[in-house]
Amino acid sequence: NNQKQQEHKSGFISIIGRPNVGKSTFLNRVIGQKIAIMSDKPQTTRNKVQGVLTTDDAQLIFIDTPGIHKPKHKLGDFMMKVAQNTLKEVDIVLFMVNAEEGYGRGEEFIIEKFSNVKTPIFLVINKIDQIHPDDLLKIIESYKEKHEFAEIIPISALEGNNVETLLELVKKYLPEGPQYYPADQVTDHPEHFIVSELIREKALHLTREEIPHSLAVVIDRMIKMDDKDVIHVMATVIVERDSQKGIVIGKQGAMLKEIGKRARIDIENLLGSKVFLELWVKVQKDWRNKMSQLRDFGFRE
Ligand code: GDP
Ligand code: MG
Ligand code: K
């Protein structure tokens, strides 16, 4: 056999950037499955979500970090620490910015964190479908002054423009390495986490007046019923105040029913099985500031 063995590359890629720049949209497009939560509200992604892209010659393991931002309370602090730690642990950092907004104080705050990071950092300018090409050049120039990026790539995560190019560049920078995950695996998180995120997403969308941080979802049990092709999911929605509990439950339970209905459809698609979903709502005052409880909610450092 005279065929040259192609080298296999693999590694970890962290996606970092302010809330709503499009990190989850990008990850979902690349992995092609709904594993990170998309929302027009800031910071709905609080845990690391890994998406694994396996091709013939490479495996790209993406980490969707919480947005780095100025902490307002302990949860924010915790999130930022998680995000900062990942910068040093990964092979490539994708720093995503919103082309519509340009360079601002939020970006400056993040770039300051790059000062002693040796990992190659790509500047990914997202949402280019929203701007004029002339403005793009200005944005690129302004960022070049701030930091020496390994690569600068404009994309539209929503429409897909230039995403393939970005992936090829990522591959170029990755070290030679093995296939860490089976080819059909898109995430290494327990299904519990993804299921809880799907429920949380529905709850956030349907209760628009509530702030995302005040709502958490914990999966109490997830079991396959013996005789039937049905997965039984029991989950608790945790809120901070009684008033929020009322909103989540709704008139005669209508809101909770709707949250459950919509979440169930997504969970069934995800698991490829019929799902019986039971939801409860619980008030846990000021849970955001109780660090000891964060781990119970699935936060990892
Ligand atoms: P994240 O907080 O960084 O994960 O941002 P999301 O992925 O949740 O996206 C925030 C919002 O921006 C959503 O409404 C997305 O549909 C939108 N969005 C993301 N990427 C693009 C893009 O390339 N173009 C446009 N026009 N909108 C985008
Ligand atoms: Mg997100
Ligand atoms: K978001």
Short mmCIF file of C-alpha atoms and ligand atoms in Angstrom, two decimals:
data_model
loop_
_atom_site.label_atom_id
_atom_site.label_comp_id
_atom_site.label_asym_id
_atom_site.label_seq_id
_atom_site.Cartn_x
_atom_site.Cartn_y
_atom_site.Cartn_z
CA ASN A 1 0.00 0.00 0.00
CA ASN A 2 1.70 3.18 -1.18
CA GLN A 3 -0.92 5.52 0.22
CA LYS A 4 0.58 7.99 2.67
CA GLN A 5 -1.00 7.77 6.10
CA GLN A 6 -2.73 11.08 6.71
CA GLU A 7 -1.93 12.59 10.09
CA HIS A 8 -4.86 12.79 12.46
CA LYS A 9 -5.39 16.00 14.42
CA SER A 10 -7.43 16.65 17.50
CA GLY A 11 -7.83 19.12 20.29
CA PHE A 12 -9.95 21.41 22.41
CA ILE A 13 -11.37 24.70 21.26
CA SER A 14 -12.89 27.25 23.59
CA ILE A 15 -15.45 29.71 22.31
CA ILE A 16 -15.36 32.89 24.31
CA GLY A 17 -17.11 36.23 24.02
CA ARG A 18 -19.73 38.51 25.41
CA PRO A 19 -23.29 37.27 25.81
CA ASN A 20 -25.33 37.17 22.60
CA VAL A 21 -22.44 37.40 20.14
CA GLY A 22 -23.52 34.05 18.70
CA LYS A 23 -21.40 31.38 20.41
CA SER A 24 -24.22 28.87 20.77
CA THR A 25 -25.48 29.55 17.26
CA PHE A 26 -22.01 28.80 15.93
CA LEU A 27 -21.66 25.64 17.96
CA ASN A 28 -25.06 24.41 16.92
CA ARG A 29 -24.27 25.02 13.27
CA VAL A 30 -20.96 23.20 13.49
CA ILE A 31 -22.25 20.23 15.40
CA GLY A 32 -25.59 20.24 13.64
CA GLN A 33 -27.55 19.27 16.68
CA LYS A 34 -29.24 21.32 19.31
CA ILE A 35 -26.88 20.93 22.24
CA ALA A 36 -26.20 24.48 23.33
CA ILE A 37 -29.08 26.73 24.18
CA MET A 38 -29.89 29.62 21.89
CA SER A 39 -31.69 32.62 23.19
CA ASP A 40 -31.91 36.34 22.64
CA LYS A 41 -31.41 36.78 26.37
CA PRO A 42 -27.88 37.09 27.71
CA GLN A 43 -26.04 34.28 29.45
CA THR A 44 -28.33 31.36 29.03
CA THR A 45 -25.33 29.08 28.65
CA ARG A 46 -23.88 28.60 32.11
CA ASN A 47 -22.06 25.31 31.93
CA LYS A 48 -19.40 24.08 29.63
CA VAL A 49 -21.06 22.35 26.73
CA GLN A 50 -18.77 20.29 24.57
CA GLY A 51 -19.64 19.64 20.99
CA VAL A 52 -17.51 17.13 19.14
CA LEU A 53 -16.98 17.41 15.40
CA THR A 54 -15.41 14.30 13.90
CA THR A 55 -14.15 14.32 10.32
CA ASP A 56 -11.94 11.88 8.38
CA ASP A 57 -8.73 13.51 9.51
CA ALA A 58 -9.58 15.45 12.66
CA GLN A 59 -11.62 15.71 15.81
CA LEU A 60 -12.57 19.18 17.04
CA ILE A 61 -13.85 19.33 20.59
CA PHE A 62 -15.62 22.61 21.25
CA ILE A 63 -16.25 24.14 24.63
CA ASP A 64 -19.03 26.69 24.83
CA THR A 65 -17.90 28.76 27.79
CA PRO A 66 -20.10 31.13 29.74
CA GLY A 67 -19.69 34.72 28.59
CA ILE A 68 -16.88 36.59 30.25
CA HIS A 69 -18.30 39.77 31.69
CA LYS A 70 -17.96 42.00 34.71
CA PRO A 71 -19.31 40.00 37.63
CA LYS A 72 -22.34 41.44 39.40
CA HIS A 73 -22.77 38.70 41.97
CA LYS A 74 -21.13 35.44 42.93
CA LEU A 75 -22.57 33.44 40.09
CA GLY A 76 -21.09 35.92 37.63
CA ASP A 77 -17.76 35.63 39.40
CA PHE A 78 -17.90 31.88 39.20
CA MET A 79 -18.79 31.94 35.53
CA MET A 80 -15.90 34.19 34.72
CA LYS A 81 -13.45 31.98 36.55
CA VAL A 82 -14.66 29.00 34.56
CA ALA A 83 -14.28 30.93 31.34
CA GLN A 84 -10.80 32.21 32.21
CA ASN A 85 -9.49 28.82 33.25
CA THR A 86 -10.46 27.29 29.97
CA LEU A 87 -8.29 29.77 28.07
CA LYS A 88 -5.14 28.08 29.29
CA GLU A 89 -6.36 24.51 29.06
CA VAL A 90 -7.41 24.45 25.45
CA ASP A 91 -5.52 24.28 22.14
CA ILE A 92 -7.28 27.19 20.45
CA VAL A 93 -9.43 30.04 21.69
CA LEU A 94 -12.11 31.49 19.45
CA PHE A 95 -12.84 35.00 20.66
CA MET A 96 -16.17 35.86 19.11
CA VAL A 97 -17.39 39.42 18.68
CA ASN A 98 -20.50 40.95 17.17
CA ALA A 99 -19.76 42.86 13.94
CA GLU A 100 -22.81 45.03 14.55
CA GLU A 101 -21.44 46.40 17.79
CA GLY A 102 -17.75 47.00 17.14
CA TYR A 103 -15.04 47.34 19.74
CA GLY A 104 -16.25 48.38 23.16
CA ARG A 105 -15.58 48.25 26.87
CA GLY A 106 -16.83 44.65 27.03
CA GLU A 107 -14.31 43.52 24.44
CA GLU A 108 -11.55 45.46 26.15
CA PHE A 109 -12.37 43.66 29.40
CA ILE A 110 -11.96 40.28 27.71
CA ILE A 111 -8.81 41.18 25.75
CA GLU A 112 -7.17 42.20 29.04
CA LYS A 113 -7.55 38.56 30.09
CA PHE A 114 -5.49 37.42 27.08
CA SER A 115 -2.27 39.10 28.21
CA ASN A 116 -0.47 36.01 29.55
CA VAL A 117 -2.31 33.34 27.59
CA LYS A 118 -0.07 31.41 25.20
CA THR A 119 -2.90 29.58 23.45
CA PRO A 120 -3.49 30.83 19.86
CA ILE A 121 -6.48 33.17 19.87
CA PHE A 122 -8.60 33.62 16.74
CA LEU A 123 -10.73 36.72 16.44
CA VAL A 124 -14.06 35.57 15.01
CA ILE A 125 -16.16 38.49 13.82
CA ASN A 126 -19.72 37.17 13.74
CA LYS A 127 -22.97 38.47 12.24
CA ILE A 128 -21.33 39.85 9.10
CA ASP A 129 -24.68 39.34 7.37
CA GLN A 130 -25.76 42.46 9.25
CA ILE A 131 -23.07 44.90 8.13
CA HIS A 132 -21.49 46.56 5.08
CA PRO A 133 -18.08 45.20 3.96
CA ASP A 134 -16.47 48.65 4.46
CA ASP A 135 -17.43 48.55 8.11
CA LEU A 136 -15.90 45.10 8.41
CA LEU A 137 -12.49 46.45 7.38
CA LYS A 138 -12.75 49.16 10.02
CA ILE A 139 -13.58 46.60 12.68
CA ILE A 140 -10.63 44.41 11.68
CA GLU A 141 -8.29 47.41 11.86
CA SER A 142 -9.52 48.43 15.29
CA TYR A 143 -8.99 44.93 16.69
CA LYS A 144 -5.52 44.54 15.18
CA GLU A 145 -4.35 47.43 17.36
CA LYS A 146 -5.57 45.77 20.52
CA HIS A 147 -4.10 42.30 20.33
CA GLU A 148 -1.99 40.12 18.06
CA PHE A 149 -4.53 37.53 17.03
CA ALA A 150 -3.36 34.28 15.42
CA GLU A 151 -6.13 34.64 12.83
CA ILE A 152 -8.97 37.04 12.12
CA ILE A 153 -12.03 35.46 10.49
CA PRO A 154 -15.35 37.16 9.71
CA ILE A 155 -18.32 34.78 9.70
CA SER A 156 -22.07 34.52 9.89
CA ALA A 157 -22.90 31.74 12.30
CA LEU A 158 -26.55 32.12 11.42
CA GLU A 159 -26.19 31.88 7.65
CA GLY A 160 -23.02 29.83 7.56
CA ASN A 161 -20.77 32.23 5.63
CA ASN A 162 -17.09 31.40 6.07
CA VAL A 163 -17.73 28.81 8.77
CA GLU A 164 -16.00 26.09 6.71
CA THR A 165 -12.97 28.35 6.27
CA LEU A 166 -12.81 28.88 10.00
CA LEU A 167 -12.98 25.14 10.63
CA GLU A 168 -10.14 24.52 8.17
CA LEU A 169 -7.99 27.11 9.95
CA VAL A 170 -8.79 25.56 13.31
CA LYS A 171 -7.68 22.18 11.98
CA LYS A 172 -4.42 23.72 10.77
CA TYR A 173 -3.58 24.90 14.29
CA LEU A 174 -4.58 21.72 16.09
CA PRO A 175 -1.83 19.36 17.23
CA GLU A 176 -1.52 15.84 15.95
CA GLY A 177 -3.66 13.66 18.18
CA PRO A 178 -5.99 10.72 18.50
CA GLN A 179 -9.74 10.53 18.13
CA TYR A 180 -10.76 11.02 21.77
CA TYR A 181 -14.46 10.37 21.28
CA PRO A 182 -16.40 7.85 19.20
CA ALA A 183 -17.29 9.30 15.79
CA ASP A 184 -21.02 9.39 16.55
CA GLN A 185 -20.67 11.27 19.82
CA VAL A 186 -21.58 14.93 19.74
CA THR A 187 -21.35 15.72 23.43
CA ASP A 188 -19.72 14.18 26.48
CA HIS A 189 -22.11 15.75 28.91
CA PRO A 190 -24.55 13.46 30.58
CA GLU A 191 -27.90 13.50 28.89
CA HIS A 192 -29.24 14.93 32.13
CA PHE A 193 -27.51 18.22 31.49
CA ILE A 194 -28.80 18.60 27.95
CA VAL A 195 -32.31 17.67 29.00
CA SER A 196 -32.23 20.21 31.82
CA GLU A 197 -31.03 22.89 29.41
CA LEU A 198 -33.88 22.13 27.00
CA ILE A 199 -36.41 22.54 29.80
CA ARG A 200 -34.75 25.72 31.00
CA GLU A 201 -34.77 27.15 27.48
CA LYS A 202 -38.52 26.65 27.18
CA ALA A 203 -39.15 28.14 30.62
CA LEU A 204 -37.07 31.20 29.76
CA HIS A 205 -38.77 31.74 26.43
CA LEU A 206 -42.26 31.41 27.82
CA THR A 207 -41.72 33.56 30.94
CA ARG A 208 -40.19 36.49 29.16
CA GLU A 209 -40.31 38.97 32.02
CA GLU A 210 -38.09 36.83 34.23
CA ILE A 211 -34.34 37.19 34.25
CA PRO A 212 -32.46 34.04 33.15
CA HIS A 213 -30.26 33.85 36.22
CA SER A 214 -33.15 33.29 38.56
CA LEU A 215 -34.14 29.99 37.01
CA ALA A 216 -32.44 26.62 37.18
CA VAL A 217 -33.57 23.13 36.21
CA VAL A 218 -32.48 19.98 37.97
CA ILE A 219 -33.18 16.51 36.59
CA ASP A 220 -34.29 14.38 39.53
CA ARG A 221 -34.58 11.11 37.64
CA MET A 222 -34.40 9.85 34.11
CA ILE A 223 -35.33 6.21 33.66
CA LYS A 224 -36.29 3.98 30.80
CA MET A 225 -39.54 2.18 31.54
CA ASP A 226 -38.96 -1.57 31.41
CA ASP A 227 -41.75 -2.77 29.21
CA LYS A 228 -42.42 0.31 27.10
CA ASP A 229 -40.29 2.37 24.74
CA VAL A 230 -40.71 5.43 26.94
CA ILE A 231 -38.21 7.44 28.98
CA HIS A 232 -39.58 8.87 32.19
CA VAL A 233 -38.02 12.26 33.09
CA MET A 234 -38.68 13.93 36.41
CA ALA A 235 -37.36 17.47 36.73
CA THR A 236 -37.60 20.44 39.08
CA VAL A 237 -37.62 24.06 38.00
CA ILE A 238 -35.98 26.15 40.72
CA VAL A 239 -36.83 29.82 41.13
CA GLU A 240 -35.84 32.43 43.69
CA ARG A 241 -39.15 33.94 44.70
CA ASP A 242 -42.73 32.85 45.29
CA SER A 243 -43.89 35.33 42.67
CA GLN A 244 -41.67 33.60 40.11
CA LYS A 245 -43.08 30.26 41.10
CA GLY A 246 -46.53 31.60 40.32
CA ILE A 247 -45.42 32.78 36.90
CA VAL A 248 -43.77 29.48 36.02
CA ILE A 249 -46.83 27.47 37.09
CA GLY A 250 -49.30 29.87 35.46
CA LYS A 251 -53.07 29.98 35.69
CA GLN A 252 -54.27 26.51 36.67
CA GLY A 253 -50.87 25.15 35.71
CA ALA A 254 -51.17 26.27 32.10
CA MET A 255 -47.66 27.72 31.85
CA LEU A 256 -45.93 24.70 33.35
CA LYS A 257 -47.94 22.48 31.06
CA GLU A 258 -46.81 24.46 28.01
CA ILE A 259 -43.17 24.44 29.15
CA GLY A 260 -43.40 20.68 29.58
CA LYS A 261 -45.08 20.12 26.25
CA ARG A 262 -42.47 22.06 24.29
CA ALA A 263 -39.55 20.61 26.21
CA ARG A 264 -40.86 17.09 25.75
CA ILE A 265 -40.89 17.44 21.96
CA ASP A 266 -37.22 18.54 21.95
CA ILE A 267 -36.20 15.82 24.40
CA GLU A 268 -37.94 13.18 22.31
CA ASN A 269 -36.04 14.39 19.25
CA LEU A 270 -32.80 14.38 21.17
CA LEU A 271 -33.21 10.93 22.67
CA GLY A 272 -35.04 9.37 19.75
CA SER A 273 -37.61 7.93 22.09
CA LYS A 274 -41.02 8.73 23.53
CA VAL A 275 -40.71 10.76 26.72
CA PHE A 276 -42.97 11.13 29.72
CA LEU A 277 -42.00 14.40 31.38
CA GLU A 278 -43.01 15.41 34.89
CA LEU A 279 -42.17 18.92 36.10
CA TRP A 280 -42.20 20.43 39.55
CA VAL A 281 -41.45 23.99 40.66
CA LYS A 282 -39.55 24.82 43.81
CA VAL A 283 -38.56 28.11 45.45
CA GLN A 284 -35.02 28.34 46.74
CA LYS A 285 -34.31 31.85 47.97
CA ASP A 286 -31.21 33.63 46.72
CA TRP A 287 -29.74 30.48 45.20
CA ARG A 288 -27.50 32.49 42.94
CA ASN A 289 -25.34 33.64 45.80
CA LYS A 290 -25.07 30.32 47.54
CA MET A 291 -21.86 28.90 46.21
CA SER A 292 -22.27 25.60 48.00
CA GLN A 293 -25.44 24.95 46.08
CA LEU A 294 -23.96 25.70 42.69
CA ARG A 295 -22.43 22.26 42.42
CA ASP A 296 -25.77 20.65 43.15
CA PHE A 297 -27.09 22.46 40.11
CA GLY A 298 -24.40 20.95 37.94
CA PHE A 299 -21.88 23.78 37.89
CA ARG A 300 -18.32 22.66 37.44
CA GLU A 301 -15.12 24.49 38.16
P1 GDP B 1 -24.39 33.49 22.75
O1 GDP B 1 -24.96 34.16 23.96
O2 GDP B 1 -23.04 34.04 22.42
O3 GDP B 1 -24.37 31.99 22.84
O4 GDP B 1 -25.33 33.91 21.52
P2 GDP B 1 -26.48 33.08 20.79
O5 GDP B 1 -25.92 32.01 19.94
O6 GDP B 1 -27.49 32.69 21.82
O7 GDP B 1 -27.06 34.19 19.81
C1 GDP B 1 -27.66 35.39 20.27
C2 GDP B 1 -28.56 35.95 19.19
O8 GDP B 1 -27.82 36.34 18.04
C3 GDP B 1 -29.60 34.96 18.67
O9 GDP B 1 -30.80 35.65 18.46
C4 GDP B 1 -29.02 34.48 17.36
O10 GDP B 1 -29.99 34.07 16.43
C5 GDP B 1 -28.31 35.72 16.86
N1 GDP B 1 -27.19 35.40 15.95
C6 GDP B 1 -26.18 34.54 16.16
N2 GDP B 1 -25.33 34.49 15.11
C7 GDP B 1 -25.82 35.36 14.19
C8 GDP B 1 -25.38 35.77 12.87
O11 GDP B 1 -24.39 35.31 12.30
N3 GDP B 1 -26.15 36.69 12.25
C9 GDP B 1 -27.27 37.22 12.81
N4 GDP B 1 -27.94 38.13 12.10
N5 GDP B 1 -27.71 36.86 14.04
C10 GDP B 1 -27.00 35.95 14.73
MG MG B 2 -24.85 30.75 24.47
K K B 3 -27.46 33.67 24.70
#
